[in-house]
Coordinates of C-alpha atoms in Angstrom, one line a residue:
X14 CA -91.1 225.8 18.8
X15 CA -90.9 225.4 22.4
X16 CA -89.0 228.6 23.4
X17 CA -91.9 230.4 21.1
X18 CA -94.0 230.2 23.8
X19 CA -92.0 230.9 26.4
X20 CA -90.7 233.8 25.0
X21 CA -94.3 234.9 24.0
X22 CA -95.5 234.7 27.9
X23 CA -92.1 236.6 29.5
X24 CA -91.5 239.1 26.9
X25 CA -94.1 241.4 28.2
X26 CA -92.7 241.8 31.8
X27 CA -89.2 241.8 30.6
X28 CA -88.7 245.0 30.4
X29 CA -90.0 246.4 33.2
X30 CA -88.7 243.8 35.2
X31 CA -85.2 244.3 34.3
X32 CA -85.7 248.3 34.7
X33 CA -86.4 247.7 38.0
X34 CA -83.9 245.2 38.8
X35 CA -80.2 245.1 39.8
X36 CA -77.7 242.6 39.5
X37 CA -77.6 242.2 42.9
X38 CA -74.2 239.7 42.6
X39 CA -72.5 242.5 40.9
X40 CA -74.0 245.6 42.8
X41 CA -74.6 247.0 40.0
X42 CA -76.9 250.1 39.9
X43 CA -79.3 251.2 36.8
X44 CA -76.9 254.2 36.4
X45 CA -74.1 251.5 36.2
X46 CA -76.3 249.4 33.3
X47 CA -76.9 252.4 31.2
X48 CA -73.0 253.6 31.4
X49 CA -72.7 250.0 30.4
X50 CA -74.0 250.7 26.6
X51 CA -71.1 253.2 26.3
X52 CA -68.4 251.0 25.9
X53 CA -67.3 248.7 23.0
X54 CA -64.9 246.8 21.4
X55 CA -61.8 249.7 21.5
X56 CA -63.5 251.1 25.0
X57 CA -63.7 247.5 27.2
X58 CA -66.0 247.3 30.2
X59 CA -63.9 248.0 33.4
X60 CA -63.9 245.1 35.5
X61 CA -66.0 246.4 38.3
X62 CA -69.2 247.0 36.1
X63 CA -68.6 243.1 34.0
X64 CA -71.4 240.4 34.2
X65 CA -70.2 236.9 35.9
X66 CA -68.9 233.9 33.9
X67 CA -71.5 232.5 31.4
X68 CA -70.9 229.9 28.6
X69 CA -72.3 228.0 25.5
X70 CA -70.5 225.0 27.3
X71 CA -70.5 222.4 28.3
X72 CA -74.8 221.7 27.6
X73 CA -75.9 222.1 24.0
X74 CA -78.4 225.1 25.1
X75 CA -76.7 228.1 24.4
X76 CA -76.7 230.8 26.6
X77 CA -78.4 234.2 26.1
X78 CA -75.8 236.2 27.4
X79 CA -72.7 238.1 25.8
X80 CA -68.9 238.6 26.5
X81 CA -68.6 242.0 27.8
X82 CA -67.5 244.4 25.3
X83 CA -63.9 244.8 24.7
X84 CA -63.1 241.3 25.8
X85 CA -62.5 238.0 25.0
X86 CA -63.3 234.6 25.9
X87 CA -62.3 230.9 25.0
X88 CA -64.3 227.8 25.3
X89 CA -62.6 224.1 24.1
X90 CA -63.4 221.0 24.1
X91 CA -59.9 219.5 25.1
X92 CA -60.9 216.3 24.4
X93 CA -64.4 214.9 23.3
X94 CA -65.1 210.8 22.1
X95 CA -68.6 209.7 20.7
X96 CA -69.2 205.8 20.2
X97 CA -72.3 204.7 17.8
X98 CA -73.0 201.7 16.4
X99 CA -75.8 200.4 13.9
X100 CA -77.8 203.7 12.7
X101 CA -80.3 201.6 11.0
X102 CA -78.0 200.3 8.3
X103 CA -78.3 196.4 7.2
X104 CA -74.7 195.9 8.4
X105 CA -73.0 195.8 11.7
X106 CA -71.6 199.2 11.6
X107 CA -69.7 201.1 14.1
X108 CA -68.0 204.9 14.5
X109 CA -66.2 206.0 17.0
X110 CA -64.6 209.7 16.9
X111 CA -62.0 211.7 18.8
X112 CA -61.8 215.5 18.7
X113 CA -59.2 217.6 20.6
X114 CA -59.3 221.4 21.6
X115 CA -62.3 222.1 19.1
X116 CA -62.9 225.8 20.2
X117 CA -65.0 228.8 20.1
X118 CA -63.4 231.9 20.1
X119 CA -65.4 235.3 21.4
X120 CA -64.8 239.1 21.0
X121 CA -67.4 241.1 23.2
X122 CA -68.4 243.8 20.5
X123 CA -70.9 245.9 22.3
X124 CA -72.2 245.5 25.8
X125 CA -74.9 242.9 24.2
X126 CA -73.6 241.5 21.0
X127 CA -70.4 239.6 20.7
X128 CA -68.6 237.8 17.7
X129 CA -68.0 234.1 18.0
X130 CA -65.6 231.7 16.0
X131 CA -66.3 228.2 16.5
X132 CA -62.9 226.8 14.9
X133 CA -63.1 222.6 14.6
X134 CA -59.3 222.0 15.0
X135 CA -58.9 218.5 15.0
X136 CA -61.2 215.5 14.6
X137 CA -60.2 211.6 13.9
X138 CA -63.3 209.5 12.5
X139 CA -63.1 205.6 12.4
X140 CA -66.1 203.4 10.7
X141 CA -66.0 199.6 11.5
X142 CA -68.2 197.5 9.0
X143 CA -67.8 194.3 11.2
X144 CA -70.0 192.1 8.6
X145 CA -67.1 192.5 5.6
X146 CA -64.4 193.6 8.1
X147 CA -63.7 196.8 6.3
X148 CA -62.6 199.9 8.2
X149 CA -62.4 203.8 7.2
X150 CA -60.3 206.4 9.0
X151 CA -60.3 210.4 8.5
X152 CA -58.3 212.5 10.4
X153 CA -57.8 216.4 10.3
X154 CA -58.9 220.0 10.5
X155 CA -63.1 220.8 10.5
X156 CA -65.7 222.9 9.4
X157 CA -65.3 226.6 10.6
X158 CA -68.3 228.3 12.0
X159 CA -69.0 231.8 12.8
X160 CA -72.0 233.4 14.8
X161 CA -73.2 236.7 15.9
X162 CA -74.8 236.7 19.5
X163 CA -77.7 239.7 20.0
X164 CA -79.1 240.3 23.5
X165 CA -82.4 241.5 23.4
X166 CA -82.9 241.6 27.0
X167 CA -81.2 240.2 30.8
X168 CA -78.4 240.6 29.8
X169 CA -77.1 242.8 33.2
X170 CA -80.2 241.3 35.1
X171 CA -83.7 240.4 35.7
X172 CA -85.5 236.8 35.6
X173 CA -85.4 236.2 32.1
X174 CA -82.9 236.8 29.4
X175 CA -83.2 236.1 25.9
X176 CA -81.0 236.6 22.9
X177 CA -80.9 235.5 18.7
X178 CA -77.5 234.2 17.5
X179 CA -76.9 233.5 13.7
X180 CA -74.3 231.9 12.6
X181 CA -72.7 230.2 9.3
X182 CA -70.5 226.9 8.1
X183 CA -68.0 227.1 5.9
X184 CA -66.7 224.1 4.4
X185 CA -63.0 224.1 5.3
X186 CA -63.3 220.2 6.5
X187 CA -60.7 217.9 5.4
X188 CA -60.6 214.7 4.7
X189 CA -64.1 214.0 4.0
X190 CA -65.0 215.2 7.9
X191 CA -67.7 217.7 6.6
X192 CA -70.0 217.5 3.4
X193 CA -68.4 220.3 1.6
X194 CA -71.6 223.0 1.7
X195 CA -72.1 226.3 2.9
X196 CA -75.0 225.7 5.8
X197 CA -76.7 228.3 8.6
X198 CA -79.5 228.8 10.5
X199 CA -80.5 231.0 13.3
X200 CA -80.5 229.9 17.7
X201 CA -83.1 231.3 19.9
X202 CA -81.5 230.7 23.9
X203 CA -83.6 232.0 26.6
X204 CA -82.8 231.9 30.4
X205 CA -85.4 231.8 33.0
X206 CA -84.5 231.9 37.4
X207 CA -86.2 229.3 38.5
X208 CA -87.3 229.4 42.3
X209 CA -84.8 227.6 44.7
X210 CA -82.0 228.5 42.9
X211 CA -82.4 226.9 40.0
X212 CA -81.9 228.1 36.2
X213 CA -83.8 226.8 33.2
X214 CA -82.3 227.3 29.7
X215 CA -84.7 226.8 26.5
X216 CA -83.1 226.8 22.9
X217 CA -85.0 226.8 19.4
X218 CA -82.6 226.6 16.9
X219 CA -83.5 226.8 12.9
X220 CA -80.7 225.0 10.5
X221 CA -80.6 224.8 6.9
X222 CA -78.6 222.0 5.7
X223 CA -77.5 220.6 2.5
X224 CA -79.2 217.5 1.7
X225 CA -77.2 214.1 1.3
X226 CA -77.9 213.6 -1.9
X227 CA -76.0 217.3 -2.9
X228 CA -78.6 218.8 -4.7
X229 CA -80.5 221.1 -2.0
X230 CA -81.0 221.9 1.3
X231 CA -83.1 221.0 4.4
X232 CA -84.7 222.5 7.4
X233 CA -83.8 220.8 10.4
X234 CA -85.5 222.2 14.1
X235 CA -83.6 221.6 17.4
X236 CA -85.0 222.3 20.6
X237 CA -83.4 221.8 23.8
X238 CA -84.2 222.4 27.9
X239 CA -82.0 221.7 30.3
X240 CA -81.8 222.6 34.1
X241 CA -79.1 223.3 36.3
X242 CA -78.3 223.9 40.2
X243 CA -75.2 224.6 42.6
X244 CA -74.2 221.6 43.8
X245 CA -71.5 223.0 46.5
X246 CA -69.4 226.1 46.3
X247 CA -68.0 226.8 42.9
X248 CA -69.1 223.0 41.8
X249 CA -72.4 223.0 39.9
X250 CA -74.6 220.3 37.7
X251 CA -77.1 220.4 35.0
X252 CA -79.2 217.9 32.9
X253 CA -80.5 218.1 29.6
X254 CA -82.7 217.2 26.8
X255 CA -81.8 217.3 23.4
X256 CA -84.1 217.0 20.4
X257 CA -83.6 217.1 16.6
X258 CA -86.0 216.7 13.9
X259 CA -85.1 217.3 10.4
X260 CA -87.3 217.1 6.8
X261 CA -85.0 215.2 4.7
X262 CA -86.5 212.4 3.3
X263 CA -85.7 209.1 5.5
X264 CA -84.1 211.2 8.2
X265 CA -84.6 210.0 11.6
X266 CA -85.2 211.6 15.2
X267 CA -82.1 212.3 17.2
X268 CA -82.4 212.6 20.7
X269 CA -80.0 212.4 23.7
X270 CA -80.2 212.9 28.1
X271 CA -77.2 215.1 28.8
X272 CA -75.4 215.4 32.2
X273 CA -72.5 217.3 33.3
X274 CA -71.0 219.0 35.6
X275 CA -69.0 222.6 35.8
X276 CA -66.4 224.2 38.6
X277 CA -65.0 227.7 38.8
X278 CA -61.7 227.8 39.6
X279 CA -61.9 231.6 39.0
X280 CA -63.8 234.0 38.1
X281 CA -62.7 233.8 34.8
X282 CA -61.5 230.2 34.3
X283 CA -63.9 227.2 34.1
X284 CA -63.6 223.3 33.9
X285 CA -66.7 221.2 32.6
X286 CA -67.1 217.9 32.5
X287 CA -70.1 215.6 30.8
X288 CA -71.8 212.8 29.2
X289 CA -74.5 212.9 26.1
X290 CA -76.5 209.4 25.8
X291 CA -78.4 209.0 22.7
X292 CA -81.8 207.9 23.2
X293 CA -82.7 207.2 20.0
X294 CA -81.2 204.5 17.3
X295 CA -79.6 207.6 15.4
X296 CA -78.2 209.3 17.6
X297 CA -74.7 208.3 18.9
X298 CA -74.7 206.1 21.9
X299 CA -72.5 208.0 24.1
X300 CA -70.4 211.0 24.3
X301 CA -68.5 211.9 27.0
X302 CA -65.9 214.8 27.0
X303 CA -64.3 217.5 29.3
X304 CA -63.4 221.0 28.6
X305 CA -62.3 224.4 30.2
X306 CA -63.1 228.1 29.4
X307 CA -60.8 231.4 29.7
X308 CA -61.9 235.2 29.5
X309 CA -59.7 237.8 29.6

């Protein structure tokens, strides 16, 4: 519930706030932001009058604003490895995975709503059970997600910005790499300018997951924060924590400290770099990774 509140306290000068403001990095007027709403998929934003770069990578907090309409944008993990070892089972256990150019794929629909397909395209899984030296691999294609991204407001300027996503699974996982359910939920991501420069992202997110057993589903709450700041020119940092709780009987806190960095090389193109450390026994112990993102 932590964006709850947050949202609660800014929602009531957002939209004056953002009537009154101009994005003053793209010079846009208030006649500019309401010719904005005009365009859509089959009309695309001209370039002149389109926001800045902003992704759901590399952090786990999404971000509250949309691909500008008529546009598209990719964002892949090129190549991500996660390491974990004993998750409170009675045996010496250890995973590792690889994953290569898992990507989300976005359409800008309307100035503030885009489609995203978050497509899982391939994923290698090894368990080690060192006690009976017996070892699993799974290799393959993964789950396929889709999710709708709603500004509600910022998303052409202001302090604040705020927006709801939904999304669905579907299980098209092979090789045992998913659990074979339908599962959804709903993501909260708000931005706030932080004096100095600096931006804060908070995320509520709502899932409802199958339970391991097969017969029902769960509630599971995430909440993230993280922080970020120019480090020099187009190079910038961020840190991050990650929390997830879930109901399911015997379940166990997941937490991780997230760091990373990101450089433009354009203003459409973007490298990331980063590491997640758990910091809790079931979450995995590390997880670094780099990726890049494209619009056009």
């Amino acid at each position: 519930m932590l964006i709850v509140c947050a949202a609660c306290y800014v929602s009531a000068h957002a939209t004056r706030a953002n009537d009154q403001q101009v994005d003053a990095r793209l010079g846009l007027t208030v006649i500019d932001l309401k010719a904005k709403t005009e365009y859509h998929l089959f009309n695309p934003t001209p370039r002149e009058l389109m926001r800045e770069l902003s992704t759901d990578r590399p952090d786990k907090t999404e971000s509250p604003y949309t691909v500008d309409a008529g546009h598209f944008q990719i964002e892949s993990d090129l190549a991500s490895f996660s390491y974990d070892a004993f998750n409170g089972d009675p045996t010496d256990t250890t995973t590792e995975s690889w994953s290569f150019a898992n990507t989300n794929f976005k359409v800008g629909l309307l100035n503030n709503v885009d489609l995203q397909v978050v497509v899982s395209t391939f994923n290698h899984v090894r368990t080690e059970d060192r006690t009976f030296d017996i070892a699993e691999e799974s290799s393959g294609f993964g789950d396929v997600v889709t999710r709708l991204k709603i500004n509600l407001w910022g998303n052409d300027g202001g302090q604040t910005a705020l927006a709801l996503m939904p999304f669905v699974k579907f299980p098209t996982s092979q090789q045992d790499l998913g659990n074979d359910a339908v599962e959804g939920g709903l993501i909260v991501p708000l931005a706030i300018a932080l004096p100095a420069e600096w931006q804060m992202g908070l995320m509520t997110q709502f899932d409802f997951n199958r339970d391991g057993s097969g017969s029902g589903y769960h509630t599971e709450f995430i909440n993230t924060v993280t922080l970020s700041h120019d480090i020099v020119g187009d190079l910038a940092g961020y840190v991050e924590f990650f929390s997830a709780v879930s109901t399911e009987d015997e379940s166990d806190w997941v937490g991780t400290v997230d760091l990373g960095l990101t450089y433009g090389l354009t203003a459409d193109i973007q490298l990331d770099a980063g590491v997640n450390v758990g910091v809790t026994r079931a979450a995995d112990d590390v997880n670094p990774f780099v990726g890049a993102t494209w619009r056009f």
